[in-house]
């Protein structure tokens, strides 16, 4: 049983393969957290502590480990819910109502219902238990059963109680072109806040938390949670004066208010959460396996060619046809036309919103290109930015009220564009119809959906931050229901929409506009802690790179991009014969190994050298891969001793690379390891692993 209940003592015990999570209802009707950690089978061992205040300045509400604290009474801590009722009361006072258990094919669910003691506000807490994955999924739903409106001013998805102090908190920071920069900081007194206020997600922080007790990849306690939400979110980590660390994560209350009408329900986004005492590797594997099982489809992702860096806005049918033929020669399976194919789109100042095929660029229509791409045996994809509009366009001139704006303020443009008010039904219908017409009229297999600026002048309704993203979700869900073969890529000026909210609705992440192969290793490494490799688009692009101005060998660039879902973004018409041959070889090789890359277990290997090596391992069934990188050789260069992980101790393995072949036991490879020496600048090696 994954959910055990002691009816008499009103204690709930959630059980996964290795872990337990316990909470209960006390004599005052408060829902109180009891335990989260390694598995404890005996529910009768759990007791409800008696509430006792330290002093009048430390009331029991402040001290007790509430499962879902609300705003009101003698609470001054972070709270998960704040509501203003129709009569002006701004305090929630809940009491426990009941519970029920639902058994589903893939999970069991505990549903706890709380109710305000006076108002007809129902708070339903959901705990989905994925036992074999050592994960839970928590969420909360509010229901207004009264005849009057209620204003929801704050709603967090969950609060977590971790019974330790001086933990390490990790997340990512960054900006455009430098997303997914992992940081680790010690949690002490005071609060750590991560958030996004931009509406179109963010390059700065990501909606997850990782807290550890000096853990390594393979050892140590780790608590973690990933929010299933794009756009505005907030997370708070606080070490309390009472010997524990609290975490909350959910909707950002910045400029937020949701009017909950009579009879209406409103849900916070779910948060996937877990615990392990086996380090970051196990955390990553649990999340990756969950994504593979329940979020991503089972299809292998195709090798993509994107024409942006070859042509920019200067798209013409003739040039795209040349690129398509060359892409096919190299081995690409999907040809994507990026920005510049529509409207009067010759730069960033015009075109967005006028989604008709530019007749000067495609005098015979875009089907001429699509038909040629299809005749070459490739899929066809196209770039769109449906949430935006440029001021000179026909769409904006006809519907100036369709953008976010205040009547007596000048609306900001950013990147020469406005943001469409996606909370309006007519705007939603326009965006859906435009994309549906595009997919119905043309044989398109792949949509790259971009979003290149944040929201401003967000209109008078403060629920816009929530409703905008819901509209994006709903439109793509409806399109995929009607066009189930179409893949959608989530792009937001690079990696601004990497989250578990968009994943599963969209199929791939564009990880960053920074395609420098060396920088991408850092970005990809940080990404891998939480998100599955299969959804990580990675391109090979031209050198010198437009951001770093570095000139990196093509072999290294391919190896870096082959660690995810491979794409090519070079101006391939300028390839030399030697570059063409190498690209063909690497793409063919990727097609052989991609089931291991996209669906295998991923390992971040320890660097035991003083040199800047980066090493990564993939395992799937009886086969595996090692990617090893060295950015540059240092003085006193030493070899790398590389210890593998995840192998079977008593099984013999063959490792091959170049003209070398190594036969060793799994125990030897994991405990002793192999010695490697790469030399020079931007050296890389791909090593093949197979059971003998």
XYZ file of C-alpha atoms in Angstrom, residues 28-677:
650
model
C -7.475 21.658 16.764
C -8.083 20.493 13.192
C -4.674 21.710 11.993
C -2.896 19.683 9.341
C 0.623 19.086 10.659
C 3.716 17.659 9.021
C 5.417 14.752 10.820
C 8.142 13.219 8.635
C 9.853 13.093 5.217
C 12.799 10.775 4.626
C 13.866 7.125 4.478
C 11.139 4.547 4.619
C 9.361 3.811 7.914
C 6.737 1.075 7.651
C 5.043 1.347 11.044
C 2.410 4.071 10.940
C 1.630 3.475 14.608
C 5.081 4.765 15.543
C 4.119 8.282 14.453
C 2.732 10.552 17.158
C 1.187 13.991 17.012
C 3.305 16.349 19.189
C 1.446 18.498 21.675
C 1.385 22.161 20.650
C 3.286 24.428 23.021
C 4.334 28.019 22.540
C 7.750 29.299 23.573
C 6.327 32.669 24.613
C 3.600 35.038 23.587
C 5.951 36.205 20.828
C 6.398 32.622 19.627
C 2.793 31.423 19.329
C 1.964 27.827 18.482
C 0.917 28.723 14.939
C 4.396 30.073 14.336
C 6.140 26.997 15.718
C 3.997 24.117 14.518
C 4.933 22.403 11.272
C 1.775 23.067 9.337
C 1.336 21.148 6.135
C -0.421 24.056 4.424
C -0.142 27.293 6.440
C -2.585 30.054 5.592
C -2.682 33.797 6.249
C -4.426 34.568 9.506
C -4.487 34.294 13.280
C -1.106 34.382 15.049
C 0.861 33.402 11.918
C 3.714 35.616 10.793
C 5.620 33.006 8.801
C 5.437 32.417 5.090
C 1.965 31.223 4.134
C 0.578 29.274 1.185
C -2.800 30.955 0.862
C -4.181 34.443 1.276
C -7.798 35.296 0.473
C -9.954 38.414 0.779
C -13.628 37.519 1.191
C -16.513 39.582 -0.127
C -17.126 41.266 3.233
C -13.503 42.420 3.451
C -12.238 39.734 5.830
C -8.620 38.884 4.946
C -8.082 35.905 7.234
C -8.403 32.201 6.422
C -9.231 29.856 9.287
C -9.401 26.284 8.044
C -10.634 23.092 9.690
C -10.102 19.527 8.529
C -13.119 18.052 6.720
C -12.261 14.608 5.332
C -10.003 12.547 3.113
C -10.336 10.049 0.317
C -7.969 7.757 -1.558
C -8.131 7.152 -5.306
C -6.225 4.311 -6.927
C -5.095 4.890 -10.503
C -3.101 2.783 -12.916
C 0.165 4.681 -12.436
C -0.260 6.276 -9.023
C -2.327 6.416 -5.862
C -3.761 9.734 -4.727
C -4.590 11.016 -1.269
C -7.054 13.923 -1.307
C -7.423 16.022 1.845
C -10.301 18.488 2.096
C -10.102 21.518 4.376
C -12.798 24.173 4.800
C -12.831 27.671 6.178
C -14.605 27.699 9.548
C -17.014 30.451 8.460
C -16.893 30.987 4.694
C -17.700 28.393 2.035
C -14.138 28.125 0.813
C -12.901 24.571 0.312
C -9.180 23.811 0.105
C -8.328 20.452 -1.437
C -4.778 19.147 -1.094
C -3.694 16.483 -3.570
C -0.866 13.997 -2.984
C -0.146 11.709 -5.924
C 2.264 8.919 -4.975
C 4.449 7.414 -7.712
C 5.872 4.580 -5.638
C 8.320 3.027 -8.098
C 9.781 6.450 -8.924
C 10.241 7.566 -5.295
C 8.296 10.721 -6.154
C 5.168 12.544 -5.085
C 3.223 15.191 -6.949
C 1.538 17.788 -4.754
C -1.037 20.390 -5.722
C -3.958 22.327 -4.259
C -7.401 23.297 -5.557
C -9.660 26.030 -4.166
C -13.447 25.944 -4.577
C -15.809 28.826 -3.893
C -19.052 27.232 -2.724
C -20.564 30.568 -1.682
C -22.693 33.064 -3.581
C -20.079 35.830 -3.479
C -16.702 36.456 -5.046
C -13.430 35.702 -3.295
C -10.107 37.346 -4.190
C -7.160 34.930 -4.172
C -4.075 37.029 -3.462
C -1.561 34.232 -2.921
C -1.511 30.508 -3.635
C 1.538 28.331 -3.202
C 1.496 24.738 -4.408
C 3.011 23.243 -1.264
C 5.138 23.785 1.800
C 7.917 21.361 2.710
C 9.484 20.846 6.135
C 13.087 19.645 6.193
C 14.367 18.752 9.678
C 17.861 20.235 9.268
C 19.694 23.533 9.418
C 22.697 24.780 7.384
C 21.585 23.067 4.200
C 22.938 23.810 0.731
C 20.460 25.339 -1.703
C 21.060 25.089 -5.436
C 19.294 26.491 -8.463
C 20.405 28.365 -11.583
C 20.977 32.022 -12.388
C 21.715 33.704 -15.691
C 20.490 35.951 -18.461
C 20.001 35.732 -22.195
C 22.822 33.693 -23.732
C 23.952 32.527 -20.293
C 21.022 30.522 -18.966
C 21.266 27.547 -16.614
C 24.303 28.697 -14.609
C 24.162 26.487 -11.533
C 24.871 28.047 -8.144
C 25.045 26.602 -4.625
C 24.701 28.659 -1.452
C 24.476 27.890 2.238
C 21.073 28.430 3.848
C 21.346 30.313 7.108
C 19.022 32.735 8.866
C 17.101 35.018 6.584
C 15.260 33.944 3.436
C 16.371 32.816 0.035
C 13.910 33.906 -2.655
C 13.915 32.844 -6.293
C 11.249 34.082 -8.628
C 10.164 35.245 -12.025
C 8.000 38.334 -12.597
C 8.243 38.624 -16.384
C 5.247 36.534 -17.434
C 7.068 34.852 -20.328
C 9.189 32.723 -17.980
C 12.768 33.728 -17.404
C 16.445 33.168 -18.071
C 17.291 34.066 -14.475
C 15.942 31.437 -12.065
C 14.175 28.144 -12.688
C 11.079 26.865 -10.844
C 12.651 24.150 -8.723
C 14.522 23.699 -5.457
C 17.342 21.391 -4.407
C 18.414 21.246 -0.770
C 21.173 18.913 0.346
C 23.316 18.037 3.349
C 26.743 18.307 1.673
C 25.734 15.663 -0.840
C 27.781 14.443 -3.789
C 26.620 12.799 -6.986
C 26.352 9.416 -5.290
C 26.027 10.082 -1.565
C 24.118 12.296 0.816
C 20.608 13.466 1.544
C 18.842 15.543 -1.096
C 15.347 17.075 -0.970
C 13.997 18.452 -4.230
C 10.910 19.697 -6.032
C 10.137 20.938 -9.563
C 7.124 23.131 -10.265
C 4.959 22.294 -13.270
C 4.505 25.909 -14.304
C 5.756 28.404 -16.867
C 5.725 32.162 -16.348
C 5.608 33.833 -12.960
C 6.552 31.706 -9.964
C 8.154 32.202 -6.587
C 10.077 29.981 -4.228
C 11.119 30.748 -0.644
C 13.660 28.835 1.437
C 13.864 29.750 5.112
C 15.836 28.380 8.030
C 13.592 28.954 11.018
C 14.581 29.702 14.630
C 13.002 26.375 15.581
C 15.508 23.970 14.027
C 14.176 23.246 10.557
C 14.202 24.563 6.997
C 11.002 25.462 5.160
C 10.442 25.549 1.420
C 7.453 26.954 -0.426
C 6.953 27.156 -4.159
C 4.053 28.159 -6.366
C 2.460 31.141 -8.080
C 4.215 34.460 -7.611
C 2.029 36.848 -5.588
C 3.732 39.859 -7.233
C 0.959 41.907 -8.880
C -1.303 38.863 -8.620
C -4.956 38.517 -7.718
C -7.441 35.948 -8.985
C -11.160 36.573 -8.689
C -12.751 33.263 -7.677
C -16.376 33.486 -8.715
C -19.216 31.557 -7.025
C -19.014 27.873 -7.928
C -15.591 28.281 -9.529
C -12.429 26.275 -8.838
C -8.840 27.462 -9.093
C -5.769 25.232 -8.923
C -2.157 25.888 -8.107
C 0.380 24.171 -10.373
C 1.564 20.749 -9.292
C 5.048 20.250 -7.897
C 6.964 17.003 -8.420
C 8.977 16.326 -5.292
C 11.190 13.706 -3.745
C 13.896 12.722 -1.307
C 16.965 10.515 -1.613
C 19.955 9.718 0.557
C 22.002 8.681 -2.486
C 23.013 12.053 -3.915
C 22.207 14.154 -6.953
C 22.524 11.320 -9.456
C 19.583 9.426 -7.953
C 17.551 12.652 -7.811
C 18.174 13.249 -11.514
C 17.368 9.663 -12.445
C 14.054 9.757 -10.570
C 12.996 12.939 -12.393
C 14.292 11.780 -15.788
C 12.528 8.418 -15.471
C 9.312 10.145 -14.416
C 9.483 12.432 -17.448
C 10.122 9.503 -19.781
C 7.245 7.501 -18.300
C 4.543 10.151 -17.887
C 5.420 13.353 -19.743
C 7.379 12.697 -22.940
C 6.212 10.546 -25.829
C 8.137 7.445 -26.866
C 9.301 8.707 -30.250
C 12.983 9.217 -30.960
C 13.636 12.862 -31.809
C 14.804 13.568 -35.370
C 18.063 15.240 -36.385
C 17.120 18.827 -37.174
C 18.514 21.435 -39.539
C 17.512 25.065 -38.845
C 18.229 27.756 -41.422
C 18.438 30.793 -39.086
C 22.200 31.239 -38.867
C 22.561 30.620 -42.590
C 20.055 33.233 -43.762
C 18.790 35.341 -40.848
C 15.763 37.329 -42.012
C 16.903 37.056 -45.632
C 14.735 34.028 -46.331
C 14.098 33.145 -49.974
C 12.632 30.006 -51.463
C 15.664 29.524 -53.688
C 18.147 29.708 -50.806
C 16.022 27.473 -48.579
C 15.836 24.872 -51.346
C 19.629 24.833 -51.576
C 19.933 24.456 -47.827
C 17.363 21.663 -47.780
C 19.240 19.649 -50.384
C 22.501 20.109 -48.544
C 20.865 19.237 -45.206
C 19.582 16.010 -46.723
C 23.074 15.238 -48.042
C 24.433 15.612 -44.511
C 21.770 13.317 -43.047
C 19.237 15.712 -41.479
C 15.715 14.362 -41.000
C 13.862 17.599 -40.242
C 14.262 20.911 -42.077
C 13.099 24.010 -40.160
C 12.616 27.463 -41.670
C 13.184 30.008 -38.934
C 12.142 33.669 -38.661
C 11.595 35.717 -41.838
C 9.179 33.684 -44.009
C 5.990 35.691 -43.343
C 4.419 39.143 -43.644
C 6.769 42.084 -44.261
C 9.407 40.402 -42.146
C 12.846 41.668 -43.165
C 14.006 42.475 -39.640
C 12.676 42.743 -36.121
C 10.509 45.842 -36.771
C 7.680 44.324 -38.813
C 5.772 41.156 -39.614
C 4.773 39.644 -36.268
C 1.006 39.211 -36.356
C 0.693 39.127 -40.158
C 1.079 35.381 -40.567
C 0.784 35.097 -44.336
C 3.506 33.739 -46.594
C 5.642 36.529 -48.045
C 5.058 36.389 -51.821
C 8.316 38.099 -52.701
C 10.250 35.442 -50.810
C 7.978 32.585 -51.912
C 6.449 33.645 -55.246
C 4.841 30.234 -55.745
C 3.877 29.809 -52.125
C 5.664 27.977 -49.337
C 4.388 24.595 -50.545
C 7.044 24.703 -53.253
C 9.648 24.422 -50.505
C 7.635 21.999 -48.380
C 7.050 19.658 -51.323
C 10.755 19.639 -52.142
C 11.685 18.944 -48.528
C 9.172 16.091 -48.429
C 10.446 14.686 -51.726
C 13.895 14.560 -50.157
C 12.470 12.379 -47.383
C 12.662 15.000 -44.636
C 10.080 16.410 -42.226
C 9.284 20.112 -42.440
C 9.174 22.653 -39.612
C 8.588 26.376 -39.263
C 9.173 29.199 -36.745
C 6.375 31.296 -35.226
C 6.039 33.852 -32.436
C 2.257 33.848 -31.918
C 2.080 35.858 -28.681
C 3.613 38.984 -30.234
C 2.784 41.737 -32.718
C 4.816 44.492 -34.395
C 3.308 48.023 -34.464
C 3.405 48.487 -38.290
C 1.455 45.294 -39.010
C -2.046 45.007 -40.393
C -3.047 43.036 -37.286
C -2.046 45.824 -34.919
C -3.627 48.555 -37.027
C -6.928 46.654 -37.033
C -6.764 45.604 -33.367
C -4.696 48.087 -31.338
C -6.671 47.032 -28.249
C -5.378 43.449 -28.503
C -2.103 44.224 -26.737
C -1.463 44.549 -23.020
C -1.908 48.226 -22.265
C -3.201 50.883 -19.891
C -5.473 53.475 -21.452
C -3.498 56.512 -20.292
C 0.013 55.130 -20.618
C 2.391 54.610 -23.541
C 2.830 50.886 -24.128
C 6.432 49.706 -24.124
C 7.904 47.997 -27.108
C 10.761 45.572 -26.568
C 12.555 44.090 -29.566
C 10.200 46.377 -31.528
C 7.136 44.352 -30.520
C 4.148 44.288 -28.188
C 2.711 41.303 -26.325
C -0.780 40.217 -27.323
C -3.302 40.019 -24.500
C -3.649 36.256 -24.460
C -6.343 36.453 -21.767
C -8.820 37.742 -24.381
C -10.945 35.084 -26.058
C -10.752 36.836 -29.446
C -6.934 36.859 -29.272
C -6.866 33.203 -28.278
C -9.160 32.373 -31.168
C -6.973 34.351 -33.575
C -3.787 32.569 -32.469
C -5.401 29.140 -32.562
C -7.011 29.741 -35.940
C -3.807 31.105 -37.444
C -1.827 28.048 -36.388
C -4.598 25.621 -37.260
C -4.832 27.139 -40.756
C -1.061 26.899 -41.113
C -1.022 23.233 -40.094
C -4.145 22.344 -42.084
C -3.111 24.113 -45.293
C 0.511 22.948 -45.300
C 2.241 19.658 -44.566
C 4.100 20.838 -41.450
C 5.581 18.474 -38.854
C 7.315 20.821 -36.402
C 6.506 24.191 -34.842
C 9.218 26.265 -33.168
C 7.185 28.561 -30.878
C 9.236 31.553 -29.750
C 8.579 34.361 -27.238
C 11.172 37.127 -27.286
C 10.089 39.658 -24.671
C 8.442 39.901 -21.237
C 4.996 41.279 -20.457
C 4.477 44.925 -19.483
C 1.389 47.160 -19.077
C -0.329 43.963 -18.008
C -3.860 45.476 -17.972
C -6.264 45.931 -15.076
C -6.843 42.271 -14.314
C -4.059 40.973 -12.073
C -4.824 37.358 -12.975
C -3.181 37.986 -16.348
C 0.084 36.407 -15.196
C -1.732 33.125 -14.670
C -4.224 33.286 -17.525
C -1.669 34.154 -20.214
C 0.243 30.926 -19.707
C -2.952 28.898 -19.395
C -4.000 30.247 -22.797
C -0.700 29.153 -24.353
C -1.090 25.697 -22.814
C -4.698 25.365 -23.997
C -3.965 26.467 -27.559
C -1.121 23.996 -28.005
C -3.133 21.177 -26.401
C -5.991 21.833 -28.828
C -3.641 22.000 -31.806
C -1.937 18.743 -30.852
C -5.290 17.045 -30.434
C -6.217 18.021 -34.000
C -2.689 17.576 -35.420
C -1.210 14.773 -33.278
C 1.830 14.216 -35.490
C 3.183 17.776 -35.001
C 6.091 18.347 -32.613
C 6.280 21.667 -30.742
C 9.522 23.242 -29.536
C 9.380 25.629 -26.569
C 11.664 28.573 -27.250
C 11.633 31.855 -25.344
C 14.473 34.016 -26.624
C 16.628 30.994 -25.941
C 16.089 28.955 -22.788
C 13.451 31.112 -21.133
C 10.782 28.418 -21.020
C 12.500 25.406 -19.526
C 10.123 23.966 -16.939
C 7.909 20.978 -16.204
C 4.818 23.068 -16.903
C 5.467 23.424 -20.602
C 7.109 20.009 -21.008
C 4.591 17.451 -22.182
C 2.505 20.153 -23.834
C 5.578 21.082 -25.886
C 7.991 18.314 -26.861
C 11.422 19.961 -26.866
C 13.263 22.793 -25.150
C 15.438 25.253 -27.028
C 18.094 25.328 -24.344
C 19.866 28.598 -25.150
C 20.633 30.963 -28.005
C 24.241 30.485 -26.909
C 25.439 27.661 -29.148
C 29.131 27.930 -28.250
C 30.015 24.260 -27.740
C 32.109 24.904 -24.633
C 29.512 27.169 -22.991
C 26.825 24.638 -23.828
C 28.559 21.994 -21.709
C 27.999 24.211 -18.657
C 24.392 24.913 -19.636
C 23.672 21.268 -20.410
C 25.279 20.070 -17.181
C 23.068 22.344 -15.058
C 19.985 21.469 -17.097
C 20.539 17.745 -16.504
C 20.034 17.966 -12.738
C 16.268 18.333 -13.202
C 15.243 17.949 -16.833
C 15.390 14.963 -19.244
C 18.074 14.799 -21.913
C 15.565 13.838 -24.608
C 13.919 17.280 -24.455
C 17.233 19.188 -24.722
C 17.792 20.581 -28.224
C 21.489 21.167 -28.940
C 22.923 22.551 -32.175
C 26.186 22.549 -34.050
C 26.736 26.080 -35.360
C 29.406 28.057 -37.190
C 32.620 29.432 -35.754
C 33.721 31.910 -34.622
C 30.628 31.731 -32.448
C 28.538 34.918 -32.552
C 28.469 35.240 -28.736
C 31.864 33.981 -27.575
C 33.885 34.669 -30.738
C 35.614 31.331 -30.058
C 36.764 29.056 -32.844
C 36.149 25.462 -31.758
C 36.871 22.381 -33.902
C 33.843 20.836 -35.573
C 34.420 17.467 -33.925
C 34.182 19.038 -30.447
C 31.092 20.998 -31.519
C 29.402 17.819 -32.689
C 30.298 15.893 -29.554
C 28.843 18.681 -27.405
C 25.587 18.798 -29.389
C 25.305 15.003 -29.599
C 24.824 14.956 -25.820
C 21.232 16.088 -26.395
C 18.803 16.026 -29.305
C 21.040 16.908 -32.232
C 20.440 19.895 -34.457
C 22.543 21.642 -37.101
C 22.462 25.422 -37.445
C 25.496 26.153 -39.628
C 25.555 27.806 -43.015
C 26.108 24.395 -44.569
C 26.364 25.832 -48.087
C 29.829 27.096 -47.079
C 31.057 23.706 -45.870
C 34.265 22.441 -47.387
C 34.438 18.860 -48.629
C 36.240 17.917 -45.430
C 33.585 19.562 -43.237
C 30.810 17.915 -45.249
C 32.391 14.492 -44.807
C 32.885 14.975 -41.060
C 29.306 16.237 -40.600
C 27.954 13.231 -42.498
C 29.965 10.858 -40.336
C 28.938 12.492 -37.074
C 25.248 12.671 -37.970
C 25.263 9.024 -39.030
C 26.979 8.129 -35.763
C 24.436 10.103 -33.759
C 21.584 8.199 -35.386
C 23.178 4.972 -34.154
C 23.655 6.157 -30.581
C 20.616 8.417 -30.066
C 18.451 5.775 -28.349
C 21.150 5.665 -25.663
C 21.464 9.468 -25.495
C 17.758 10.293 -25.558
C 16.444 7.430 -23.426
C 19.387 6.153 -21.380
C 20.440 6.930 -17.830
C 22.666 10.005 -17.603
C 25.691 10.345 -15.302
C 27.758 13.416 -14.461
C 31.182 11.864 -13.820
C 33.638 13.209 -11.289
C 36.747 14.979 -12.530
C 39.716 13.520 -10.617
C 42.234 15.653 -12.516
C 43.326 19.232 -11.868
C 42.713 19.902 -15.534
C 39.342 21.117 -16.724
C 37.902 17.830 -17.942
C 34.177 17.301 -18.329
C 32.969 13.709 -18.575
C 29.481 12.292 -19.026
C 28.147 8.760 -19.276
C 24.973 7.306 -20.772
C 23.704 3.762 -20.225
C 20.796 1.940 -21.826
C 20.377 -1.814 -21.529
C 23.682 -3.445 -22.560
C 25.246 -0.418 -24.229
C 26.633 2.913 -23.141
C 28.624 5.998 -24.079
C 31.265 8.246 -22.563
C 31.708 11.833 -23.709
C 34.990 13.377 -22.526
C 35.957 17.024 -23.128
C 39.055 19.100 -22.405
C 38.768 22.794 -23.191
C 42.507 23.441 -23.010
C 45.716 21.919 -21.700
C 47.283 23.488 -18.627
C 50.850 23.598 -17.325
C 51.792 20.296 -15.764
C 49.043 18.498 -17.636
C 47.973 15.264 -15.972
C 45.979 12.314 -17.281
C 42.378 11.773 -16.237
C 41.358 8.750 -14.205
C 37.747 8.207 -15.163
C 35.568 6.109 -12.879
C 32.372 4.905 -14.506
C 29.045 4.386 -12.772
C 25.929 2.280 -13.110
C 27.675 -0.827 -14.445
C 27.177 -4.421 -13.319
C 30.104 -5.377 -11.117
C 30.475 -8.958 -12.347
C 29.910 -8.231 -16.042
C 32.757 -7.812 -18.528
C 32.670 -4.681 -20.673
C 34.344 -3.601 -23.891
C 35.312 0.070 -24.259
C 36.306 1.261 -27.727
C 37.527 4.603 -29.033
C 39.808 5.469 -31.895
C 41.959 2.397 -32.459
C 41.881 1.355 -28.799
C 39.858 -1.402 -27.183
C 39.702 -2.087 -23.436
C 38.216 -5.157 -21.746
C 37.490 -4.800 -18.032
C 34.976 -5.850 -15.412
C 32.273 -3.479 -14.261
C 33.819 -3.511 -10.786
C 37.218 -2.452 -12.185
C 35.745 0.314 -14.327
C 33.790 1.748 -11.404
C 36.380 1.315 -8.628
C 39.737 1.702 -10.403
C 38.623 3.416 -13.591
C 40.476 4.002 -16.843
C 43.236 6.499 -17.581
C 42.765 8.968 -20.417
C 44.880 11.809 -21.698
